[in-house]
Amino acid sequence: MADTHKTHHVKGLQHQFDDMQQQQESATIGMWMFLVQEIMFFGGLFTAYLVYRSRYPMAFAAGSNHLDAFWGGLNTLVLIVSSLTMALTVYYAQKSNRAMQVVMILLTMFFGLVFLGVKVIEYSDKYNHGLIPVTGWNKKTSKQVVALPFETKAEAKETHDSHKEKPYVNPNGDFQWNYGGEDLVMLAKEKGWLTEAEKIGYFDPITKEFDPKRFENKVRIFYWLYFAMTGLHALHMVVGIIIMTWLLWKAWQGSFSAEYYSPVEISGLYWHFVDIVWIFLFPLLYLLGRHFLH
Amino acid sequence: MEKVEVRAEQTKPNYLNNGYSVWSWLFTKDHKRIAIMYLISISVIFLIGGIYAAGIRLELLTPQSDLFETGTYNKVFTHHGIIMVFLFLIPAIPAVLGNFLIPIMIGARDLAFPRINLLSLYIYWLGSAIILWALLQGGVDTGWTFYTPYSTTFSNTYVVATGLGIFINGFSSILTGLNFIVTIHTMRAPGMTWFRLPLFVWAHYATSLVMILGTPVVAITILLVALERIARIGIFDPTIGGDPILFQHLFWFYSHPAVYIMILPSMGVISELISNFSRKRIFGYEFIAFSSIAIAVFGFLVWGHHMFVSGQSIYAGLVFSILTMIVAVPSAIKVFNWTATLYKGQVSYDTPMLYALGFIGLFLIGGLTGLFLGAMGMNVHLTDTYFVVAHFHYVMVGGTVLGYLGGLHYWWPKMTGKLYSEFWGKISAMLVFIGFNLTFFPQFILGYMGMPRRYAAYPPELQVLNIFSTAGASVLGVGLLLPVIYLVHSLVWGKKAPDNPWLLPGLEWRTSSPPPTENFEQTPVVTWEAYDFSDENGLDVEKVKKELATV
Ligand SMILES: [Cu+2]
């Protein structure tokens, strides 16, 4: 032990460590600490979600109902499978199986990209419907039929024009909420479900009537939370794919073996973490409160 | 023969003579060099923050707002706060002393992740550069607390740029904390058990926990403020359904524990100084060690005491008030244990010890007035007055800055291999103590009389105490500038420091001054307890004494 730092050059061992075991342990604890940090980072947003959701559950239910649970569910499935391929990457690294490592990393990256692709589809749908909570960041249009998410214009014409709904007009690209909510709020009022914040938040202070503009502002809060949380998550996915690219390069060179696989392991920890965050995001954003409407 | 030995000593390889080029510094992975670069950066930052402080005190010399316009004054105190809190107090002790000493104290060759350590320095530079740029462009006027909706909706200043700088800087502190935790877990030398660790290391372990758990929350909060300003998404804007108080919750969830990022490392330094300069094993080692952890944990549960008048529920206020009282207990444990350590010790009054004793007195006042403020009823009277200002300066300056200076003097011979002038050291330590009390004690009275903070003008009746305060600030300024002069002087003309100038048992004193790049010629094997001043701890006392005699 005493003369360690002058001696053996084990492959991949950095000078400050005595042996591979110490190095691997450090890397693993380091990644866990980083993930703790990440939990707190997302934690701020989850707290904001908790606060606002408990204040305006009806507006959140309305907003949530216009996220597409099919795409969200598909992405959940995609990420769960990618977690499996990631775990298999670690497994094959431990078995020193270079070919299968490469395959599994490629699969993991593929699923990561599928996830991001679906996210693009979803985001652009929100863009087309004026659901991005930032003025000017939505599609600017002078006249268009109100379409539900993922409906084509033609379909929308058929189903909605007959109901004489007002057209989607959005020349400035504002956030808009054209999907009602009054029935829902009235129902909740009747049943005594409204929270204290909602009793004030949705109604005009003078006429005591339901005020769609005020309701829209609360739905807007749901949408900024949706974009902040999934956006931050997607950013983590992008970073994950960059890490995977580097890992692919190293695995291709045959850097990892049963003796040295800690980069694979800690990249895996990161990947699983990002998946788990999604496992929380999906029910909170897509599922919770849907039953109010059905 | 003596001379030959000295000459041989001078050419001994150490971390300073291992390469002289700029690149050998900028691309170093040596924690000691990184610490030195931090030291220089932080000193410059401290000077800038100090100039703003001088501006504040000059303005408050007279009751009228005459030196600055009120808008400018808002910027001056904001800049002072931002620079001192985010760029000086938070990194000061961990990044400089912790970085330099933790690996040496535990007998490691370096931190676990030397490259991440260098990265954290670059992040610190980047963040600081952005903040300083924003301040030069016109600055911020929100106060260092960035309260919404003023900061998000109304302020017309460089909030986003400054916020970005703080956001970036946060990652420097997260990475430092991460590095320390891993290092302390995995890099300890053979025989260096957890309960043989110097208390300085324990304190940094607790600090690192706070850094990792707290900093990301303020990072996301600042991100939300930026989003709100850029896109007006309505998070903190009550006119579109948002809640400005949520900002205060998120902000203080970090910023109260941040107080412990500042004070815990300083407490670690003080534990070292008190024990070593009393030449007595510290009283209640385990209690001090675990009180650091307790402070770190409880510190996360008291943020609401900054919000008693914000409209949070009285019951929440009650709980926060009680928890604030509880968090004082571990701090008190430390103070009692330090005092008990002094009892019957062989106390010597070298410069570092003067700082340590000053710390105990000032922290006592700072801590007790913290209890006054934590009591809800009292707080309503004192909120946003100079009483609060005086309280946190007693903790931050009287605590952190004194600990930092004490530690810097104590380890200066180790870090630089040079001895500073003890005479001037003592003079400056006393000037700092006197100047500090003269500056901030009158502010307790001013605050109690109702002088609000953050105003450029005040009623003429309060002028006498303000003059005292400004006079004290001048003395304090001299006391803080003196070390710059004599420490820099010592680098060139100072006597060469022996390896163990204070005749102490700690691991850092068993390697040469300055230490070699790998810290130890051989990985040390620890067979003694911390602060063991008996002769059987493997320290060659005779040799050290002989070496001391030659200086
Ligand atoms: Cu506090």
XYZ file of C-alpha atoms in Angstrom, chain A residues 24 128 217 276:
4
model
C -15.194 2.345 -9.067
C -50.800 24.394 -33.441
C -55.140 31.649 -16.690
C -37.818 7.248 -13.382
